JSON list of C-alpha atoms in Angstrom, two decimals:
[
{"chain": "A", "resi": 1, "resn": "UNK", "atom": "CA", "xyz": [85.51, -9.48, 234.97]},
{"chain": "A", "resi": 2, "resn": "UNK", "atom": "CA", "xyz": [84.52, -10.43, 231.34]},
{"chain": "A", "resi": 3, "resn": "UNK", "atom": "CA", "xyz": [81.22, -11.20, 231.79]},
{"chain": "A", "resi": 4, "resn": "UNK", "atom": "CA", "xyz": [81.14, -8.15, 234.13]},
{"chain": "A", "resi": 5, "resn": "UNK", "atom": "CA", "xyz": [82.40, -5.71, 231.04]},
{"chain": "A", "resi": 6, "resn": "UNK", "atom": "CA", "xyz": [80.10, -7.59, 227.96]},
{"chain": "A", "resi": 7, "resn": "UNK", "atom": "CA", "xyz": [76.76, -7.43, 230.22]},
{"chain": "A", "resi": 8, "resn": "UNK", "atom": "CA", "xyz": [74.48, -4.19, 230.32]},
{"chain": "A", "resi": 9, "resn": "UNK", "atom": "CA", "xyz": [74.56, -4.49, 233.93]},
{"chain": "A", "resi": 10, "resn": "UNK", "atom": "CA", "xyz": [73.12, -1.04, 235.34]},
{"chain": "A", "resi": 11, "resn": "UNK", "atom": "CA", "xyz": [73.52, -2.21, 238.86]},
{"chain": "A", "resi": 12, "resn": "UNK", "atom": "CA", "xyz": [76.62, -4.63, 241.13]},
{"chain": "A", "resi": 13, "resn": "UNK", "atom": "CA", "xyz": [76.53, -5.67, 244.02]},
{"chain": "A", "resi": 14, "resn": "UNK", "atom": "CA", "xyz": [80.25, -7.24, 245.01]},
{"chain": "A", "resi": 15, "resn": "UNK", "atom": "CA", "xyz": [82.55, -8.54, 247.76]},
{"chain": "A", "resi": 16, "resn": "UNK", "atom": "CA", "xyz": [85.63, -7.40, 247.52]},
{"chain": "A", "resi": 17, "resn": "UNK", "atom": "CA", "xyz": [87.70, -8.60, 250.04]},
{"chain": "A", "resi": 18, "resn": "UNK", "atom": "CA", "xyz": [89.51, -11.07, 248.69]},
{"chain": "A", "resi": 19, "resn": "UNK", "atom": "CA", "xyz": [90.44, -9.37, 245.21]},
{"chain": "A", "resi": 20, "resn": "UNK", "atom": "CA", "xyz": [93.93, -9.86, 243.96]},
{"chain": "A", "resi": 21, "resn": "UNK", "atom": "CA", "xyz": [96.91, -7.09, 245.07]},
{"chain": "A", "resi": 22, "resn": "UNK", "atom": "CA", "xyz": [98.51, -7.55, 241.54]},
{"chain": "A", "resi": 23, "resn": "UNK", "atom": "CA", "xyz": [97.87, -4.44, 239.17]},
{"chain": "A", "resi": 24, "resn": "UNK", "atom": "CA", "xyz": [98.35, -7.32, 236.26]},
{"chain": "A", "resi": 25, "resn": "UNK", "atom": "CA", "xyz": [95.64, -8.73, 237.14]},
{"chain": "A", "resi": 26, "resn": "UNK", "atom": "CA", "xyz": [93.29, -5.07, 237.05]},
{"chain": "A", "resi": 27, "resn": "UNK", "atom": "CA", "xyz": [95.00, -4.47, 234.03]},
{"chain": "A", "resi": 28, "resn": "UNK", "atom": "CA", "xyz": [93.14, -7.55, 232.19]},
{"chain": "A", "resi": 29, "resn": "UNK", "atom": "CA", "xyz": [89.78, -5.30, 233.04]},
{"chain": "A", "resi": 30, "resn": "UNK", "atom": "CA", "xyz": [87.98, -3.86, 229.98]},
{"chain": "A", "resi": 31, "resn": "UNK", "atom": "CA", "xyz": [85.64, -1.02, 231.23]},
{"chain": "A", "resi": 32, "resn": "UNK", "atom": "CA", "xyz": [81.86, -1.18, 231.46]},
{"chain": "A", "resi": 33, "resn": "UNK", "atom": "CA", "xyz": [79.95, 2.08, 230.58]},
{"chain": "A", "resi": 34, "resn": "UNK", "atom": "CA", "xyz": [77.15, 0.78, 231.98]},
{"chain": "A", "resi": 35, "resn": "UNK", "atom": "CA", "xyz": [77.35, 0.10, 235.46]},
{"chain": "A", "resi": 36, "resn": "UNK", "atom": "CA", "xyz": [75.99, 3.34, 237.37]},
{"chain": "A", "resi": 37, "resn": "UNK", "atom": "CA", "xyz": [75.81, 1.75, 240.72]},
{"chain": "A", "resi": 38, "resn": "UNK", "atom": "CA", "xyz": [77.80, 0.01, 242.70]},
{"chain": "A", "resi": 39, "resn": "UNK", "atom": "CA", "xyz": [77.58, -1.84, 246.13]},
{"chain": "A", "resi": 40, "resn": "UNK", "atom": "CA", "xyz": [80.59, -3.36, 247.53]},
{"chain": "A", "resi": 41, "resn": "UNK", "atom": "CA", "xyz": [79.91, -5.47, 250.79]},
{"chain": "A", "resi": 42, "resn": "UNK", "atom": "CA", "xyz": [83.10, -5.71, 251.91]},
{"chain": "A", "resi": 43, "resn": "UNK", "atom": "CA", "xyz": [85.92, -3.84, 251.40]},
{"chain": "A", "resi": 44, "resn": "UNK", "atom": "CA", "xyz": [89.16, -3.76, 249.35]},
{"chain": "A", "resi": 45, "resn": "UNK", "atom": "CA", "xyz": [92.05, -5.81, 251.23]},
{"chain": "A", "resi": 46, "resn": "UNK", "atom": "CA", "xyz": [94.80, -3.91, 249.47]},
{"chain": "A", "resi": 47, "resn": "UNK", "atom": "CA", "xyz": [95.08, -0.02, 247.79]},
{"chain": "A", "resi": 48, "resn": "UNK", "atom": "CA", "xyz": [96.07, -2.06, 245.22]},
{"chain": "A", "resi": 49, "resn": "UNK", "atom": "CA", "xyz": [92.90, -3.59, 245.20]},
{"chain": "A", "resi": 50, "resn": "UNK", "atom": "CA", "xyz": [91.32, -0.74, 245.05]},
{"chain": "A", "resi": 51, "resn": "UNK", "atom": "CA", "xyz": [92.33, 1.03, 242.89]},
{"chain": "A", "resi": 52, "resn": "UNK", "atom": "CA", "xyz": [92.79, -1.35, 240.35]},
{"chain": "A", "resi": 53, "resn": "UNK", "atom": "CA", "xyz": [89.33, -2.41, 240.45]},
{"chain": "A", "resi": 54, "resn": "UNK", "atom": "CA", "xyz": [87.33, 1.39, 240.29]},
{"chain": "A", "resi": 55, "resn": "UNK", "atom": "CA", "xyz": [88.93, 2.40, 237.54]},
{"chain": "A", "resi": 56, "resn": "UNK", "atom": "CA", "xyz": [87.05, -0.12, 235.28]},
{"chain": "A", "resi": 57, "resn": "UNK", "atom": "CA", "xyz": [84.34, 1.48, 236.32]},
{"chain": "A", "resi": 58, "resn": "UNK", "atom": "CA", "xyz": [83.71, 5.02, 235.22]},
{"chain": "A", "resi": 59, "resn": "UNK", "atom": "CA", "xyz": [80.10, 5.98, 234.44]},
{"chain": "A", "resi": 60, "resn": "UNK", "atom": "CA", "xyz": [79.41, 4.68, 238.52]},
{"chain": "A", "resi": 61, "resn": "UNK", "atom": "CA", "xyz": [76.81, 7.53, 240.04]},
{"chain": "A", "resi": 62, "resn": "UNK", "atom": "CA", "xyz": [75.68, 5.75, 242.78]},
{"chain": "A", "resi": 63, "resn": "UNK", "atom": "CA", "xyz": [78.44, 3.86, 245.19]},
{"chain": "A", "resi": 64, "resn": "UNK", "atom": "CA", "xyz": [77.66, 2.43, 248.34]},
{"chain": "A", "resi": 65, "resn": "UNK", "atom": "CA", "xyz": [80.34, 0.99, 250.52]},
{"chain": "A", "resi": 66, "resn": "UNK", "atom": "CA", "xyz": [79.45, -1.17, 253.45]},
{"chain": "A", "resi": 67, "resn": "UNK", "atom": "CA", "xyz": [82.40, -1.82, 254.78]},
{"chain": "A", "resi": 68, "resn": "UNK", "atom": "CA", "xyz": [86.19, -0.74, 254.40]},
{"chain": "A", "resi": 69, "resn": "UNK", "atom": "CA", "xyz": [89.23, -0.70, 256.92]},
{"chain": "A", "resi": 70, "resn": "UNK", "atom": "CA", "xyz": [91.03, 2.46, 258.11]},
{"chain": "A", "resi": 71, "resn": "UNK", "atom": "CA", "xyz": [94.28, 1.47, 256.11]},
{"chain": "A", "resi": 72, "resn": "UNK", "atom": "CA", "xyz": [91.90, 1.73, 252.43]},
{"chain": "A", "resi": 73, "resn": "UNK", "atom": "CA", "xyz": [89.46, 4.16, 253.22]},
{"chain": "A", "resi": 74, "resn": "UNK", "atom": "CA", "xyz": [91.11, 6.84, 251.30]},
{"chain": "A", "resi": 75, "resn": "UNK", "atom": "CA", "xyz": [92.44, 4.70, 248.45]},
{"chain": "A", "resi": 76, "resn": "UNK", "atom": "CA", "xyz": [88.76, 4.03, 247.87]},
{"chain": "A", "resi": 77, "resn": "UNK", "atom": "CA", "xyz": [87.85, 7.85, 248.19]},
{"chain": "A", "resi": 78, "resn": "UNK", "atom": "CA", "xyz": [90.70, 9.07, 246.11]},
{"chain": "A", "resi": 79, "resn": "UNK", "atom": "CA", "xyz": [89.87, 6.71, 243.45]},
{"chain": "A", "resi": 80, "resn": "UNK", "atom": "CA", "xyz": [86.56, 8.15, 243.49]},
{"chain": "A", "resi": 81, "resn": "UNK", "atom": "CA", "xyz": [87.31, 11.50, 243.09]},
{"chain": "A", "resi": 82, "resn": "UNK", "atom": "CA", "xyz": [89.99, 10.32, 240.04]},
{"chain": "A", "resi": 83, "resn": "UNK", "atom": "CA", "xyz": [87.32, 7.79, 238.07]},
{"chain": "A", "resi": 84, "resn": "UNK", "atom": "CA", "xyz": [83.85, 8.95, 239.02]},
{"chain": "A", "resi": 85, "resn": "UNK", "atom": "CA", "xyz": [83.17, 12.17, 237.51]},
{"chain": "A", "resi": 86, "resn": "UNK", "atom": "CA", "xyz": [79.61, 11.62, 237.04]},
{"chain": "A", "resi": 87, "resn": "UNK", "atom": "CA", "xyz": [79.29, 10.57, 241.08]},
{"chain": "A", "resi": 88, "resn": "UNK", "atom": "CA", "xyz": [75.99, 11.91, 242.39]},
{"chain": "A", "resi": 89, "resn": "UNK", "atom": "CA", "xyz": [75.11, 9.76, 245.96]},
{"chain": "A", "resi": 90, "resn": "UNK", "atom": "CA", "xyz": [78.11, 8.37, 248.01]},
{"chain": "A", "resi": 91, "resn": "UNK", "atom": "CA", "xyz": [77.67, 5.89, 250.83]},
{"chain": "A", "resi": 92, "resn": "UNK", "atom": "CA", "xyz": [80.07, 5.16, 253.23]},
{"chain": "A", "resi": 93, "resn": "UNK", "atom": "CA", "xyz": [80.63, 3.31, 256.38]},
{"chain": "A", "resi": 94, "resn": "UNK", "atom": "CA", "xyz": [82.66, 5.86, 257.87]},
{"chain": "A", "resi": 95, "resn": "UNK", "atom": "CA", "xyz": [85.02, 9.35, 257.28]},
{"chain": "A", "resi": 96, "resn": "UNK", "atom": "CA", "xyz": [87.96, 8.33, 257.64]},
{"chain": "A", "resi": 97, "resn": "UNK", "atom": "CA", "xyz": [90.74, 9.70, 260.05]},
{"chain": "A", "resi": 98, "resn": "UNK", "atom": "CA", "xyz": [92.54, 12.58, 258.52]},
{"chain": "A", "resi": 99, "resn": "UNK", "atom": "CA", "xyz": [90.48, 12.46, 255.08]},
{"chain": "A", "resi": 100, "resn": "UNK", "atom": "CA", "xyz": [91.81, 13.05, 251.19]},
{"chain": "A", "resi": 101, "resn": "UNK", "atom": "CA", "xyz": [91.38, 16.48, 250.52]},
{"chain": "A", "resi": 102, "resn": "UNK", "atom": "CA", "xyz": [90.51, 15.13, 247.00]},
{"chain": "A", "resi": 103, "resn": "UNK", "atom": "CA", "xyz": [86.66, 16.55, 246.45]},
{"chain": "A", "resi": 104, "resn": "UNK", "atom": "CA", "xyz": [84.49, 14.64, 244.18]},
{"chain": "A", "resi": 105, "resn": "UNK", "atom": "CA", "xyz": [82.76, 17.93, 242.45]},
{"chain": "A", "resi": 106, "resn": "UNK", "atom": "CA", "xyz": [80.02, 16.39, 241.38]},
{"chain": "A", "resi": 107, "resn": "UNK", "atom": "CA", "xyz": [78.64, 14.41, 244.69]},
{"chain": "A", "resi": 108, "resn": "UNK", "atom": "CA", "xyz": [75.26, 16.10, 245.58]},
{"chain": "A", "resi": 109, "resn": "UNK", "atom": "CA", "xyz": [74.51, 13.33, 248.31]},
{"chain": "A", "resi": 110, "resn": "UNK", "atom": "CA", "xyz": [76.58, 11.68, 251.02]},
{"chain": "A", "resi": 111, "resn": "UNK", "atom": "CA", "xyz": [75.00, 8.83, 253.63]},
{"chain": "A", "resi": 112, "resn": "UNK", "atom": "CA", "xyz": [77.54, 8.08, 256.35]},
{"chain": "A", "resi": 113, "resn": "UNK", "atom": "CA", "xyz": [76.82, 5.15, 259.05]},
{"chain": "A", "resi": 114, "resn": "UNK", "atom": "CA", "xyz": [78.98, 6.49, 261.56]},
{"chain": "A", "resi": 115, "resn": "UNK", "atom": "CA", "xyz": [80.74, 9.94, 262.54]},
{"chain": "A", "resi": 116, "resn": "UNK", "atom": "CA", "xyz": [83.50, 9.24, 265.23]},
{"chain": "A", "resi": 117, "resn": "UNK", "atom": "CA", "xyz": [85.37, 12.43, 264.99]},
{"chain": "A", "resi": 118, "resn": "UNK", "atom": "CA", "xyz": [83.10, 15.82, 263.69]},
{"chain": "A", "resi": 119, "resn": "UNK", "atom": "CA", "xyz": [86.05, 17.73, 263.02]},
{"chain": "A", "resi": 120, "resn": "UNK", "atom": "CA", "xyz": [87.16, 14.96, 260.30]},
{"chain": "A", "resi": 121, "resn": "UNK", "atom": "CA", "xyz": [83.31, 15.28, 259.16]},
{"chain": "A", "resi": 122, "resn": "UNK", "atom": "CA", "xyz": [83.60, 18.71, 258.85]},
{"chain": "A", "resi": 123, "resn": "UNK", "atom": "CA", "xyz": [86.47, 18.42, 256.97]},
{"chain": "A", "resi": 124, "resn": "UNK", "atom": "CA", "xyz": [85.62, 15.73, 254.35]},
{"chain": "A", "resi": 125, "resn": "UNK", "atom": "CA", "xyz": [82.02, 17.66, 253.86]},
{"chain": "A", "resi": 126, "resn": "UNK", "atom": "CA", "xyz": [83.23, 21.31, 253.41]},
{"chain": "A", "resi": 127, "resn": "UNK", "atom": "CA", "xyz": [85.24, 19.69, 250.14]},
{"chain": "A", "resi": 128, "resn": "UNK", "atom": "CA", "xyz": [82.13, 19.23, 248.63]},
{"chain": "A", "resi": 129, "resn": "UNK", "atom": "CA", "xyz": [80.60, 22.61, 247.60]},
{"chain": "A", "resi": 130, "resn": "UNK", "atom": "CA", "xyz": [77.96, 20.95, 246.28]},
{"chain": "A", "resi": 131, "resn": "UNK", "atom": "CA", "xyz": [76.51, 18.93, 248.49]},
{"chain": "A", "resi": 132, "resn": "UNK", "atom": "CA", "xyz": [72.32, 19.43, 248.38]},
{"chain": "A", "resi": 133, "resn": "UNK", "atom": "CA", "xyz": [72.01, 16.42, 250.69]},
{"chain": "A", "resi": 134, "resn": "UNK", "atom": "CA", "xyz": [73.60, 14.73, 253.83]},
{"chain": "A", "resi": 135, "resn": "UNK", "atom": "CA", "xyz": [72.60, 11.97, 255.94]},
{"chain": "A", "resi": 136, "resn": "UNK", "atom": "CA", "xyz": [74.30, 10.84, 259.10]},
{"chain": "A", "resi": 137, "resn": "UNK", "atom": "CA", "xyz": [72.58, 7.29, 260.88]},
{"chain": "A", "resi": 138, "resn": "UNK", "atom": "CA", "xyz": [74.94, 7.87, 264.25]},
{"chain": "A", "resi": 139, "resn": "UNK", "atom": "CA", "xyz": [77.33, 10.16, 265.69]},
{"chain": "A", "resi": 140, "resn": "UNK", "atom": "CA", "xyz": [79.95, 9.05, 268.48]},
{"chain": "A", "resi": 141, "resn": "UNK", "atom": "CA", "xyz": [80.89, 12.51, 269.26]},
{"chain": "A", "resi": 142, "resn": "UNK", "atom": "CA", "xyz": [78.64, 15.90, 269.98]},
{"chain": "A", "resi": 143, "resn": "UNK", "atom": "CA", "xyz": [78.31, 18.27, 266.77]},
{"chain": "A", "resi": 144, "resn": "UNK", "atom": "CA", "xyz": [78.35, 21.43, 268.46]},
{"chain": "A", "resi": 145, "resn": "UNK", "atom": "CA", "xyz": [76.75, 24.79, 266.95]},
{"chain": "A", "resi": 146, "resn": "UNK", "atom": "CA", "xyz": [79.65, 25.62, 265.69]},
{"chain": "A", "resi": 147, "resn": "UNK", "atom": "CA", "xyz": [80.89, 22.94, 264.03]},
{"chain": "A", "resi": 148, "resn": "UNK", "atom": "CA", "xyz": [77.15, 22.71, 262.33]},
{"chain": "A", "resi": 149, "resn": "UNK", "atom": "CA", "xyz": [76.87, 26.96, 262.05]},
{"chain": "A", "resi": 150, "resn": "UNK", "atom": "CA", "xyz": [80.60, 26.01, 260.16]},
{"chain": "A", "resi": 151, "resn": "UNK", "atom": "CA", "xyz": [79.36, 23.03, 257.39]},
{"chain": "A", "resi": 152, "resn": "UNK", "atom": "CA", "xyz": [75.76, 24.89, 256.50]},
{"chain": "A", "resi": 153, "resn": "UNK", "atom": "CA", "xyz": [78.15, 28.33, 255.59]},
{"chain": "A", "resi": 154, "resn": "UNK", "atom": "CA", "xyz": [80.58, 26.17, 253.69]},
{"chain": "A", "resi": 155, "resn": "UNK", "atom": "CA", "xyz": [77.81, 24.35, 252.00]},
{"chain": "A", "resi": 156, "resn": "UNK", "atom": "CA", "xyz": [75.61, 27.02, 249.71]},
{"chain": "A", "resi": 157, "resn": "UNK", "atom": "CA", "xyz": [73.58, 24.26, 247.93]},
{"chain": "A", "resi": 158, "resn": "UNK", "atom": "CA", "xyz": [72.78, 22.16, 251.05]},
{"chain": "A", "resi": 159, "resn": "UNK", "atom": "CA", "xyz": [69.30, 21.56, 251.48]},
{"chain": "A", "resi": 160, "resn": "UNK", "atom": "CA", "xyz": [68.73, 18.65, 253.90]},
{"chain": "A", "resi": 161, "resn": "UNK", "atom": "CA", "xyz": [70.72, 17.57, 256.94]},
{"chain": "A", "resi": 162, "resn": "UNK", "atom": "CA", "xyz": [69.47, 14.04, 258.97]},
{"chain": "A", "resi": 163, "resn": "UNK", "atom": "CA", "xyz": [70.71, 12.52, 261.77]},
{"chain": "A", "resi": 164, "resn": "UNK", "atom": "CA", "xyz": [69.28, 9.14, 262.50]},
{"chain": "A", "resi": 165, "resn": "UNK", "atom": "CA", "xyz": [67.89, 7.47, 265.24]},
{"chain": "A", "resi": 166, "resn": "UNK", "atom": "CA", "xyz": [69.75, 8.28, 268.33]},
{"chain": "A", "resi": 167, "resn": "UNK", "atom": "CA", "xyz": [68.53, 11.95, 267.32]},
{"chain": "A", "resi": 168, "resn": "UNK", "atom": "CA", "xyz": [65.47, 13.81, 267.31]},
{"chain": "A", "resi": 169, "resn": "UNK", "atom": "CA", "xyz": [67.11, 16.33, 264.69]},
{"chain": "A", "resi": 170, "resn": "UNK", "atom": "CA", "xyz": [66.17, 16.64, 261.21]},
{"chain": "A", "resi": 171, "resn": "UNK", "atom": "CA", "xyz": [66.48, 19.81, 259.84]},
{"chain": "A", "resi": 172, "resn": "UNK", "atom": "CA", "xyz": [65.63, 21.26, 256.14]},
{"chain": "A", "resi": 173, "resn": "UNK", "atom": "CA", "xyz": [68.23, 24.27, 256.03]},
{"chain": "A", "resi": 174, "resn": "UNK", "atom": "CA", "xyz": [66.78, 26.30, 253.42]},
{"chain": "A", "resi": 175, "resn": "UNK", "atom": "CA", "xyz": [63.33, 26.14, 255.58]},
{"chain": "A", "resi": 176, "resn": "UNK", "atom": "CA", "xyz": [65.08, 27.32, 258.97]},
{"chain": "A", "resi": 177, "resn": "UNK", "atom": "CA", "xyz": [67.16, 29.70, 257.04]}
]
């Protein structure tokens, strides 16, 4: 973590599996202002982990996260919300089950690998007035009209909606609109 906090590093890429649980050890952190996007590869173990380790990082606009177990998914989104204020683009493997109602006001772009449940989708989304961008790669359960007719009216600044490859829908809403 010191060389981590005394480098100009604009960019991380980290696995963080295997972090320590012990906030003693996140408390040793000194904060980097200029890290503005970060990759983890794996996961936090712990919301201990987790929590301890994003809030050395506050100046992130750009977090991808390729993996991350039911148990810390919203640790890691709640932490979010509480450190990144200047949060534009959000990746993320999953929503979870039952999501944080904790928006991140000011997320314009959300990327999500996998949808299993669209009312939990609907859910997360519709926290996030605004939202100009959001990009879905596969869906394990049918968005009806409704549910869609439901996220582009609680969405004002949305502008484009893509579903990836096991769809033949990409639509611009402010073109079909």
């Amino acid at each position: 973590e010191y060389i981590i906090s005394q480098m100009s590093l604009v960019s991380l890429r980290i696995n963080c599996s295997s972090l320590p649980n012990s906030h003693l050890f996140y408390n040793t952190f000194i904060p980097n202002a200029h890290l503005q996007k970060l990759i983890i590869t794996k996961g936090f173990s712990t919301h201990a982990a987790a929590q301890g380790f994003l809030k050395s990082y506050r100046n992130i606009r750009d977090l991808r996260i390729d993996h991350w177990t039911d148990e810390t998914s919203n640790e890691i989104l709640i932490s979010a919300a509480n450190n990144f204020r200047m949060l534009r683009t959000l990746s993320i493997p999953r929503v979870p089950t039952n999501p944080t109602e904790l928006p991140i006001p000011s997320l314009q772009s959300i990327h999500i690998e996998m949808i299993f449940n669209a009312a939990d989708f609907q859910a997360y989304a519709s926290l996030h007035t605004n939202l100009r961008n959001i990009s879905v790669k596969w869906i394990h359960e049918d968005l009806t009209h409704e549910i869609m007719d439901a996220i582009s009216s609680q969405l004002p600044r949305l502008e484009t909606l893509t579903f990836g490859p096991n769809f033949d829908l990409t639509m611009r809403l402010h073109e079909t609109l």
